[in-house]
PDB file of C-alpha atoms and ligand atoms in Angstrom:
ATOM      1  CA  UNK A 665      -1.081  -4.141  24.192  1.00 97.00           C
ATOM      2  CA  UNK A 666      -0.223  -2.500  21.155  1.00 98.00           C
ATOM      3  CA  UNK A 667      -1.783  -3.668  17.612  1.00 98.00           C
ATOM      4  CA  UNK A 668      -0.580  -2.059  14.146  1.00 98.00           C
ATOM      5  CA  UNK A 669      -3.333  -2.940  12.280  1.00 98.00           C
ATOM      6  CA  UNK A 670      -3.193  -2.847   8.592  1.00 98.00           C
ATOM      7  CA  UNK A 671      -6.794  -1.236   7.292  1.00 98.00           C
ATOM      8  CA  UNK A 672      -6.504  -2.308   3.762  1.00 98.00           C
ATOM      9  CA  UNK A 673      -6.699  -0.254   1.134  1.00 98.00           C
ATOM     10  CA  UNK A 674     -10.091   1.555   0.961  1.00 96.00           C
ATOM     11  CA  UNK A 675     -13.525  -0.404   0.728  1.00 97.00           C
ATOM     12  CA  UNK A 676     -13.865  -0.930   4.820  1.00 97.00           C
ATOM     13  CA  UNK A 677     -14.665  -5.012   4.239  1.00 98.00           C
ATOM     14  CA  UNK A 678     -10.719  -5.642   2.816  1.00 98.00           C
ATOM     15  CA  UNK A 679      -9.842  -4.849   6.079  1.00 98.00           C
ATOM     16  CA  UNK A 680      -8.784  -9.060   7.594  1.00 98.00           C
ATOM     17  CA  UNK A 681     -11.320 -10.626  10.328  1.00 98.00           C
ATOM     18  CA  UNK A 682      -8.178 -10.644  12.549  1.00 98.00           C
ATOM     19  CA  UNK A 683      -7.711  -6.591  12.257  1.00 98.00           C
ATOM     20  CA  UNK A 684     -11.466  -6.030  13.100  1.00 98.00           C
ATOM     21  CA  UNK A 685     -11.544  -8.423  15.835  1.00 98.00           C
ATOM     22  CA  UNK A 686      -8.955  -6.724  16.917  1.00 98.00           C
ATOM     23  CA  UNK A 687     -11.147  -2.792  16.104  1.00 98.00           C
ATOM     24  CA  UNK A 688     -14.002  -3.929  18.312  1.00 98.00           C
ATOM     25  CA  UNK A 689     -11.627  -5.465  21.380  1.00 98.00           C
ATOM     26  CA  UNK A 690      -9.499  -2.046  21.794  1.00 98.00           C
ATOM     27  CA  UNK A 691      -9.915   0.326  24.543  1.00 98.00           C
ATOM     28  CA  UNK A 692      -8.334   2.557  22.258  1.00 98.00           C
ATOM     29  CA  UNK A 693      -7.526   3.594  18.879  1.00 98.00           C
ATOM     30  CA  UNK A 694      -4.998   5.652  17.148  1.00 98.00           C
ATOM     31  CA  UNK A 695      -5.585   6.263  12.972  1.00 97.00           C
ATOM     32  CA  UNK A 696      -3.854   7.552   9.726  1.00 92.00           C
ATOM     33  CA  UNK A 697      -6.686   9.694   9.093  1.00 89.00           C
ATOM     34  CA  UNK A 698      -5.682  10.433   5.657  1.00 86.00           C
ATOM     35  CA  UNK A 699      -5.340   7.360   4.285  1.00 91.00           C
ATOM     36  CA  UNK A 700      -7.996   5.473   6.642  1.00 94.00           C
ATOM     37  CA  UNK A 701     -11.228   4.588   5.682  1.00 95.00           C
ATOM     38  CA  UNK A 702     -13.594   6.418   8.480  1.00 95.00           C
ATOM     39  CA  UNK A 703     -15.766   3.430   8.513  1.00 96.00           C
ATOM     40  CA  UNK A 704     -13.501   1.262   9.656  1.00 97.00           C
ATOM     41  CA  UNK A 705     -13.942   3.509  13.124  1.00 97.00           C
ATOM     42  CA  UNK A 706     -17.129   2.450  13.218  1.00 96.00           C
ATOM     43  CA  UNK A 707     -16.373  -1.092  14.238  1.00 97.00           C
ATOM     44  CA  UNK A 708     -15.010   0.232  17.354  1.00 98.00           C
ATOM     45  CA  UNK A 709     -17.148  -0.486  20.682  1.00 97.00           C
ATOM     46  CA  UNK A 710     -18.727   2.144  22.717  1.00 96.00           C
ATOM     47  CA  UNK A 711     -16.051   4.613  24.584  1.00 96.00           C
ATOM     48  CA  UNK A 712     -13.251   3.396  22.571  1.00 98.00           C
ATOM     49  CA  UNK A 713     -10.794   6.313  22.283  1.00 98.00           C
ATOM     50  CA  UNK A 714     -10.891   7.503  18.429  1.00 97.00           C
ATOM     51  CA  UNK A 715      -7.906   9.924  17.901  1.00 97.00           C
ATOM     52  CA  UNK A 716      -6.656  11.008  14.641  1.00 97.00           C
ATOM     53  CA  UNK A 717      -2.418  10.818  13.821  1.00 96.00           C
ATOM     54  CA  UNK A 718      -3.070  13.119  11.037  1.00 93.00           C
ATOM     55  CA  UNK A 719      -2.479  16.198  13.733  1.00 93.00           C
ATOM     56  CA  UNK A 720      -0.110  14.016  15.837  1.00 96.00           C
ATOM     57  CA  UNK A 721       3.812  13.911  16.031  1.00 96.00           C
ATOM     58  CA  UNK A 722       5.566  10.563  16.746  1.00 97.00           C
ATOM     59  CA  UNK A 723       5.912  11.671  20.269  1.00 97.00           C
ATOM     60  CA  UNK A 724       2.673  12.194  20.921  1.00 98.00           C
ATOM     61  CA  UNK A 725       1.486   8.703  19.367  1.00 98.00           C
ATOM     62  CA  UNK A 726       4.068   7.346  21.830  1.00 98.00           C
ATOM     63  CA  UNK A 727       2.792   9.715  24.851  1.00 98.00           C
ATOM     64  CA  UNK A 728      -0.574   7.857  23.763  1.00 98.00           C
ATOM     65  CA  UNK A 729       0.278   3.926  23.560  1.00 98.00           C
ATOM     66  CA  UNK A 730       2.157   4.551  27.268  1.00 98.00           C
ATOM     67  CA  UNK A 731      -1.282   6.222  28.460  1.00 98.00           C
ATOM     68  CA  UNK A 732      -2.448   2.790  27.317  1.00 98.00           C
ATOM     69  CA  UNK A 733      -0.244   0.523  29.002  1.00 98.00           C
ATOM     70  CA  UNK A 734      -0.632   2.093  31.750  1.00 97.00           C
ATOM     71  CA  UNK A 735      -4.358   1.611  31.973  1.00 98.00           C
ATOM     72  CA  UNK A 736      -3.980  -1.733  30.413  1.00 98.00           C
ATOM     73  CA  UNK A 737      -5.599  -1.440  27.336  1.00 98.00           C
ATOM     74  CA  UNK A 738      -5.747  -3.069  24.021  1.00 98.00           C
ATOM     75  CA  UNK A 739      -4.401  -0.302  21.907  1.00 98.00           C
ATOM     76  CA  UNK A 740      -4.633  -0.469  17.942  1.00 98.00           C
ATOM     77  CA  UNK A 741      -2.347   1.977  15.813  1.00 98.00           C
ATOM     78  CA  UNK A 742      -4.018   1.326  12.694  1.00 98.00           C
ATOM     79  CA  UNK A 743      -2.273   2.488   9.059  1.00 97.00           C
ATOM     80  CA  UNK A 744      -3.252   2.488   5.485  1.00 97.00           C
ATOM     81  CA  UNK A 745      -3.135  -0.465   3.710  1.00 98.00           C
ATOM     82  CA  UNK A 746       0.474  -2.934   4.950  1.00 98.00           C
ATOM     83  CA  UNK A 747       1.769  -1.209   7.855  1.00 98.00           C
ATOM     84  CA  UNK A 748       5.036  -2.765   6.385  1.00 98.00           C
ATOM     85  CA  UNK A 749       5.181  -0.108   3.171  1.00 98.00           C
ATOM     86  CA  UNK A 750       5.333   3.529   3.772  1.00 96.00           C
ATOM     87  CA  UNK A 751       3.537   3.116   7.358  1.00 94.00           C
ATOM     88  CA  UNK A 752       6.888   4.987   9.629  1.00 95.00           C
ATOM     89  CA  UNK A 753       5.656   1.453  12.114  1.00 97.00           C
ATOM     90  CA  UNK A 754       9.573   0.550  12.467  1.00 97.00           C
ATOM     91  CA  UNK A 755       9.609   3.835  15.051  1.00 97.00           C
ATOM     92  CA  UNK A 756       7.066   2.830  16.381  1.00 98.00           C
ATOM     93  CA  UNK A 757       8.059   0.117  17.504  1.00 98.00           C
ATOM     94  CA  UNK A 758      11.422   1.487  18.173  1.00 98.00           C
ATOM     95  CA  UNK A 759      10.342   3.391  21.091  1.00 98.00           C
ATOM     96  CA  UNK A 760       7.839   0.003  22.130  1.00 97.00           C
ATOM     97  CA  UNK A 761      10.823  -2.788  22.406  1.00 97.00           C
ATOM     98  CA  UNK A 762      13.218  -0.679  24.347  1.00 97.00           C
ATOM     99  CA  UNK A 763      10.561  -0.818  26.892  1.00 96.00           C
ATOM    100  CA  UNK A 764       9.203  -4.073  26.909  1.00 96.00           C
ATOM    101  CA  UNK A 765       6.167  -2.291  25.574  1.00 97.00           C
ATOM    102  CA  UNK A 766       3.946  -5.173  23.462  1.00 98.00           C
ATOM    103  CA  UNK A 767       3.028  -5.286  19.994  1.00 98.00           C
ATOM    104  CA  UNK A 768       2.387  -6.912  17.663  1.00 98.00           C
ATOM    105  CA  UNK A 769       1.617  -6.192  13.189  1.00 98.00           C
ATOM    106  CA  UNK A 770      -0.831  -7.578  11.794  1.00 98.00           C
ATOM    107  CA  UNK A 771      -1.162  -7.674   7.982  1.00 98.00           C
ATOM    108  CA  UNK A 772      -3.435  -5.644   5.556  1.00 98.00           C
ATOM    109  CA  UNK A 773      -4.208  -5.905   1.878  1.00 98.00           C
ATOM    110  CA  UNK A 774      -1.450  -3.305   0.359  1.00 98.00           C
ATOM    111  CA  UNK A 775      -2.866  -0.598  -2.385  1.00 98.00           C
ATOM    112  CA  UNK A 776      -0.898  -2.089  -4.602  1.00 98.00           C
ATOM    113  CA  UNK A 777      -2.623  -5.437  -4.513  1.00 98.00           C
ATOM    114  CA  UNK A 778      -6.096  -3.090  -4.441  1.00 98.00           C
ATOM    115  CA  UNK A 779      -4.860  -0.852  -7.121  1.00 98.00           C
ATOM    116  CA  UNK A 780      -4.498  -4.718  -9.700  1.00 98.00           C
ATOM    117  CA  UNK A 781      -7.375  -5.943  -8.359  1.00 98.00           C
ATOM    118  CA  UNK A 782      -9.429  -2.448  -9.774  1.00 98.00           C
ATOM    119  CA  UNK A 783      -7.251  -3.133 -13.001  1.00 98.00           C
ATOM    120  CA  UNK A 784      -8.132  -6.987 -13.226  1.00 97.00           C
ATOM    121  CA  UNK A 785      -4.071  -6.651 -13.435  1.00 97.00           C
ATOM    122  CA  UNK A 786      -1.398  -9.088 -13.315  1.00 97.00           C
ATOM    123  CA  UNK A 787       2.150  -7.436 -12.278  1.00 98.00           C
ATOM    124  CA  UNK A 788       4.142 -11.531 -12.714  1.00 97.00           C
ATOM    125  CA  UNK A 789       2.778 -12.284 -16.442  1.00 96.00           C
ATOM    126  CA  UNK A 790       5.394 -15.056 -17.814  1.00 93.00           C
ATOM    127  CA  UNK A 791       7.455 -13.487 -20.646  1.00 93.00           C
ATOM    128  CA  UNK A 792       6.173  -9.587 -19.643  1.00 95.00           C
ATOM    129  CA  UNK A 793       7.386  -9.547 -15.917  1.00 95.00           C
ATOM    130  CA  UNK A 794       8.400 -12.038 -12.951  1.00 97.00           C
ATOM    131  CA  UNK A 795       9.229  -8.779 -10.814  1.00 98.00           C
ATOM    132  CA  UNK A 796       7.673  -6.238  -9.297  1.00 98.00           C
ATOM    133  CA  UNK A 797       9.217  -3.251  -7.680  1.00 98.00           C
ATOM    134  CA  UNK A 798       7.626  -1.105  -5.569  1.00 98.00           C
ATOM    135  CA  UNK A 799       9.550   2.418  -5.095  1.00 97.00           C
ATOM    136  CA  UNK A 800       8.740   5.757  -5.090  1.00 96.00           C
ATOM    137  CA  UNK A 801       9.759   9.366  -6.678  1.00 95.00           C
ATOM    138  CA  UNK A 802      12.720  11.371  -4.419  1.00 88.00           C
ATOM    139  CA  UNK A 803       9.972  14.208  -2.548  1.00 77.00           C
ATOM    140  CA  UNK A 804      10.670  15.446   1.385  1.00 78.00           C
ATOM    141  CA  UNK A 805      11.757  11.414   2.465  1.00 82.00           C
ATOM    142  CA  UNK A 806      15.226  11.496   0.306  1.00 86.00           C
ATOM    143  CA  UNK A 807      14.867   8.382  -1.916  1.00 90.00           C
ATOM    144  CA  UNK A 808      18.787   6.229  -1.405  1.00 90.00           C
ATOM    145  CA  UNK A 809      21.495   6.679  -4.095  1.00 86.00           C
ATOM    146  CA  UNK A 810      20.784   3.986  -6.736  1.00 88.00           C
ATOM    147  CA  UNK A 811      16.870   3.633  -6.286  1.00 92.00           C
ATOM    148  CA  UNK A 812      15.986   6.595  -8.353  1.00 93.00           C
ATOM    149  CA  UNK A 813      13.430   5.602 -10.495  1.00 94.00           C
ATOM    150  CA  UNK A 814      15.228   5.612 -14.122  1.00 92.00           C
ATOM    151  CA  UNK A 815      17.787   3.351 -12.025  1.00 93.00           C
ATOM    152  CA  UNK A 816      14.823   1.251 -11.150  1.00 95.00           C
ATOM    153  CA  UNK A 817      12.982   1.628 -14.337  1.00 94.00           C
ATOM    154  CA  UNK A 818      16.279  -0.204 -15.958  1.00 92.00           C
ATOM    155  CA  UNK A 819      14.725  -2.981 -15.534  1.00 93.00           C
ATOM    156  CA  UNK A 820      11.979  -3.386 -17.084  1.00 93.00           C
ATOM    157  CA  UNK A 821       9.758  -4.968 -14.032  1.00 97.00           C
ATOM    158  CA  UNK A 822       6.050  -3.870 -13.801  1.00 98.00           C
ATOM    159  CA  UNK A 823       6.384  -1.216 -11.231  1.00 98.00           C
ATOM    160  CA  UNK A 824       3.759   0.130  -8.515  1.00 98.00           C
ATOM    161  CA  UNK A 825       4.767   3.919  -7.530  1.00 98.00           C
ATOM    162  CA  UNK A 826       4.195   5.084  -4.105  1.00 97.00           C
ATOM    163  CA  UNK A 827       3.315   8.665  -2.581  1.00 96.00           C
ATOM    164  CA  UNK A 828       4.169  10.443  -6.236  1.00 96.00           C
ATOM    165  CA  UNK A 829       0.328  11.207  -8.035  1.00 95.00           C
ATOM    166  CA  UNK A 830       2.143  15.244  -7.188  1.00 95.00           C
ATOM    167  CA  UNK A 831       5.201  14.383  -9.086  1.00 96.00           C
ATOM    168  CA  UNK A 832       3.771  12.456 -11.916  1.00 97.00           C
ATOM    169  CA  UNK A 833       5.252  14.572 -14.323  1.00 96.00           C
ATOM    170  CA  UNK A 834       8.699  14.067 -13.121  1.00 95.00           C
ATOM    171  CA  UNK A 835       8.190  10.104 -12.976  1.00 97.00           C
ATOM    172  CA  UNK A 836       7.257  10.254 -16.723  1.00 97.00           C
ATOM    173  CA  UNK A 837      10.367  11.637 -17.083  1.00 96.00           C
ATOM    174  CA  UNK A 838      12.482  10.027 -14.997  1.00 94.00           C
ATOM    175  CA  UNK A 839      11.188   7.103 -17.121  1.00 96.00           C
ATOM    176  CA  UNK A 840      12.123   7.969 -20.147  1.00 96.00           C
ATOM    177  CA  UNK A 841      15.140   9.091 -19.166  1.00 92.00           C
ATOM    178  CA  UNK A 842      16.158   5.300 -17.808  1.00 91.00           C
ATOM    179  CA  UNK A 843      15.105   4.357 -21.445  1.00 93.00           C
ATOM    180  CA  UNK A 844      11.144   2.690 -21.443  1.00 95.00           C
ATOM    181  CA  UNK A 845      10.387   3.233 -24.718  1.00 96.00           C
ATOM    182  CA  UNK A 846       6.442   6.464 -24.262  1.00 97.00           C
ATOM    183  CA  UNK A 847       4.215   3.529 -25.489  1.00 97.00           C
ATOM    184  CA  UNK A 848       4.774   1.811 -21.952  1.00 97.00           C
ATOM    185  CA  UNK A 849       1.674   0.722 -20.813  1.00 98.00           C
ATOM    186  CA  UNK A 850       0.597   3.184 -17.350  1.00 98.00           C
ATOM    187  CA  UNK A 851      -2.267   3.531 -15.393  1.00 98.00           C
ATOM    188  CA  UNK A 852      -3.081   5.431 -12.313  1.00 98.00           C
ATOM    189  CA  UNK A 853      -4.808   4.414  -9.957  1.00 98.00           C
ATOM    190  CA  UNK A 854      -6.519   7.311  -7.378  1.00 98.00           C
ATOM    191  CA  UNK A 855      -9.123   5.515  -3.596  1.00 98.00           C
ATOM    192  CA  UNK A 856      -8.193   2.027  -5.271  1.00 98.00           C
ATOM    193  CA  UNK A 857     -11.769  -0.145  -3.567  1.00 98.00           C
ATOM    194  CA  UNK A 858     -12.536   3.060  -1.983  1.00 97.00           C
ATOM    195  CA  UNK A 859     -16.398   4.067  -3.364  1.00 95.00           C
ATOM    196  CA  UNK A 860     -15.057   7.160  -5.469  1.00 96.00           C
ATOM    197  CA  UNK A 861     -12.019   4.596  -6.739  1.00 98.00           C
ATOM    198  CA  UNK A 862     -11.130   6.131 -10.177  1.00 98.00           C
ATOM    199  CA  UNK A 863      -8.742   5.054 -13.479  1.00 98.00           C
ATOM    200  CA  UNK A 864      -7.034   5.728 -15.880  1.00 98.00           C
ATOM    201  CA  UNK A 865      -5.030   3.591 -18.803  1.00 98.00           C
ATOM    202  CA  UNK A 866      -2.396   5.022 -21.026  1.00 98.00           C
ATOM    203  CA  UNK A 867       1.357   4.967 -21.412  1.00 98.00           C
ATOM    204  CA  UNK A 868       4.494   6.381 -20.229  1.00 98.00           C
ATOM    205  CA  UNK A 869       4.440   9.375 -22.003  1.00 98.00           C
ATOM    206  CA  UNK A 870       0.960  10.403 -21.638  1.00 98.00           C
ATOM    207  CA  UNK A 871       1.132  10.228 -17.657  1.00 98.00           C
ATOM    208  CA  UNK A 872       0.978  14.359 -17.331  1.00 97.00           C
ATOM    209  CA  UNK A 873      -2.455  14.352 -19.355  1.00 98.00           C
ATOM    210  CA  UNK A 874      -3.543  11.257 -18.016  1.00 98.00           C
ATOM    211  CA  UNK A 875      -2.733  12.479 -14.342  1.00 97.00           C
ATOM    212  CA  UNK A 876      -4.234  16.385 -15.536  1.00 97.00           C
ATOM    213  CA  UNK A 877      -7.291  13.233 -16.275  1.00 97.00           C
ATOM    214  CA  UNK A 878      -7.501  12.228 -13.284  1.00 96.00           C
ATOM    215  CA  UNK A 879      -7.843  15.558 -11.664  1.00 96.00           C
ATOM    216  CA  UNK A 880      -6.337  13.808  -8.600  1.00 92.00           C
ATOM    217  CA  UNK A 881      -2.508  14.043  -6.824  1.00 90.00           C
ATOM    218  CA  UNK A 882      -3.318  12.308  -3.538  1.00 92.00           C
ATOM    219  CA  UNK A 883      -3.882   8.725  -2.996  1.00 95.00           C
ATOM    220  CA  UNK A 884      -3.303   7.402  -6.047  1.00 98.00           C
ATOM    221  CA  UNK A 885      -0.644   5.350  -7.552  1.00 98.00           C
ATOM    222  CA  UNK A 886       1.200   4.959 -11.043  1.00 98.00           C
ATOM    223  CA  UNK A 887       1.747   1.580 -11.865  1.00 98.00           C
ATOM    224  CA  UNK A 888       3.952   0.553 -15.213  1.00 98.00           C
ATOM    225  CA  UNK A 889       4.726  -2.123 -17.213  1.00 97.00           C
ATOM    226  CA  UNK A 890       3.845  -4.604 -19.574  1.00 96.00           C
ATOM    227  CA  UNK A 891       1.765  -6.574 -17.776  1.00 97.00           C
ATOM    228  CA  UNK A 892      -0.462  -3.302 -18.419  1.00 97.00           C
ATOM    229  CA  UNK A 893      -1.185  -4.400 -21.777  1.00 95.00           C
ATOM    230  CA  UNK A 894      -4.468  -5.908 -23.092  1.00 86.00           C
ATOM    231  CA  UNK A 895      -5.112  -9.575 -25.063  1.00 82.00           C
ATOM    232  CA  UNK A 896      -3.666 -12.389 -24.443  1.00 81.00           C
ATOM    233  CA  UNK A 897      -0.255 -12.487 -27.170  1.00 82.00           C
ATOM    234  CA  UNK A 898       0.861  -9.558 -25.234  1.00 83.00           C
ATOM    235  CA  UNK A 899       2.259 -12.939 -22.409  1.00 88.00           C
ATOM    236  CA  UNK A 900       3.146 -16.602 -22.425  1.00 88.00           C
ATOM    237  CA  UNK A 901       0.518 -18.783 -20.802  1.00 86.00           C
ATOM    238  CA  UNK A 902       1.709 -20.033 -17.387  1.00 86.00           C
ATOM    239  CA  UNK A 903       3.392 -23.962 -17.310  1.00 85.00           C
ATOM    240  CA  UNK A 904       1.769 -24.618 -14.502  1.00 84.00           C
ATOM    241  CA  UNK A 905      -1.523 -24.544 -16.030  1.00 86.00           C
ATOM    242  CA  UNK A 906       0.037 -26.492 -19.258  1.00 87.00           C
ATOM    243  CA  UNK A 907      -1.117 -29.692 -19.619  1.00 84.00           C
ATOM    244  CA  UNK A 908       2.376 -30.929 -21.327  1.00 84.00           C
ATOM    245  CA  UNK A 909       3.605 -29.458 -17.864  1.00 80.00           C
ATOM    246  CA  UNK A 910       4.035 -32.229 -15.009  1.00 80.00           C
ATOM    247  CA  UNK A 911       4.730 -30.921 -11.873  1.00 79.00           C
ATOM    248  CA  UNK A 912       4.848 -31.971  -7.914  1.00 81.00           C
ATOM    249  CA  UNK A 913       0.822 -31.852  -8.003  1.00 81.00           C
ATOM    250  CA  UNK A 914      -0.266 -33.346 -11.249  1.00 78.00           C
ATOM    251  CA  UNK A 915       1.171 -35.820 -13.570  1.00 76.00           C
ATOM    252  CA  UNK A 916       0.879 -36.148 -17.175  1.00 66.00           C
ATOM    253  CA  UNK A 917      -0.040 -39.931 -18.851  1.00 57.00           C
TER     254      UNK A 917
HETATM  255  N1  SAH B1634       0.915   1.207   3.597  1.00 77.87           N
HETATM  256  C1  SAH B1634       0.207   1.668   2.599  1.00 77.87           C
HETATM  257  C2  SAH B1634       0.726   2.914   1.309  1.00 77.87           C
HETATM  258  C3  SAH B1634       0.919   4.038   2.425  1.00 77.87           C
HETATM  259  S1  SAH B1634       2.011   5.305   1.565  1.00 77.87           S
HETATM  260  C4  SAH B1634       0.282   1.208   1.257  1.00 77.87           C
HETATM  261  O1  SAH B1634       0.039  -0.566   1.775  1.00 77.87           O
HETATM  262  O2  SAH B1634      -0.810   0.415   0.273  1.00 77.87           O
HETATM  263  C5  SAH B1634       0.502   6.672   1.418  1.00 77.87           C
HETATM  264  C6  SAH B1634      -0.082   6.005  -0.786  1.00 77.87           C
HETATM  265  O3  SAH B1634      -0.403   4.830  -1.179  1.00 77.87           O
HETATM  266  C7  SAH B1634      -0.738   7.087  -0.924  1.00 77.87           C
HETATM  267  O4  SAH B1634       0.501   8.254  -1.770  1.00 77.87           O
HETATM  268  C8  SAH B1634      -0.869   6.206  -2.452  1.00 77.87           C
HETATM  269  O5  SAH B1634       0.215   6.034  -3.284  1.00 77.87           O
HETATM  270  C9  SAH B1634      -0.814   4.969  -1.501  1.00 77.87           C
HETATM  271  N2  SAH B1634      -2.534   4.552  -1.822  1.00 77.87           N
HETATM  272  C10 SAH B1634      -2.344   4.308  -0.772  1.00 77.87           C
HETATM  273  N3  SAH B1634      -3.771   4.409  -0.646  1.00 77.87           N
HETATM  274  C11 SAH B1634      -4.163   4.248  -2.212  1.00 77.87           C
HETATM  275  C12 SAH B1634      -5.885   3.689  -2.853  1.00 77.87           C
HETATM  276  N4  SAH B1634      -6.827   2.982  -2.083  1.00 77.87           N
HETATM  277  N5  SAH B1634      -5.619   4.195  -3.763  1.00 77.87           N
HETATM  278  C13 SAH B1634      -4.078   4.186  -4.269  1.00 77.87           C
HETATM  279  N6  SAH B1634      -3.163   4.306  -4.161  1.00 77.87           N
HETATM  280  C14 SAH B1634      -3.240   4.055  -2.592  1.00 77.87           C
END
């Protein structure tokens, strides 16, 4: 059996209970070495074969799946954050499914959740944004037409931009081209939830300088939107917890 497991954003104790139990049981562990916290490898049992996929091709990974299945092993394929975001699991699943090799996906805490926690932020503030856009700048992987950052930014929604810290200047330009005011709040979060987490807050107009201040261009998220503004006057309070608002679970008067 092959389990695609979300490792969580970094801190080793942010993997799910289910993910950790599988790590403890597996005979073979193939982990995304560039981003997964090595501390997680310590959960694997003695004798578990541990492979870093950073230096492997898709074909090498899938041949290890077959190798494990031939031996009746439990394989864990460990992806950073949640596997459904930029995890490249679909191409692995499309290898396994037609061959009837059994697999299951175990979700994880994505880095956009880890970054929000690090900032004490809520992406969906009433009166500010009820939408979170998860995207990336076009790099070596193309972004389909209509989904460039400028087009997305036109919505004025909260944004979490992955895989783009090295392209921060380009992100800044696209957001400003979209008409976002330069004073729109922004934050760079490097290695959210890791011991060496770093946060730089600022504005869209200041993104280039913020990137210099951060001094890192990998493993960082660019967050953008009014949800990052401080102060209780920058949003409306929720209806859910408003005393004058009745709902299915609470009646007034
Ligand atoms: N599946 C992962 C994303 C993998 S793509 C997830 O759900 O988080 C890799 C990108 O994710 C990095 O370039 C960076 O933008 C972001 N990332 C991953 N871990 C991060 C962390 N701890 N802090 C900030 N950004 C992170």
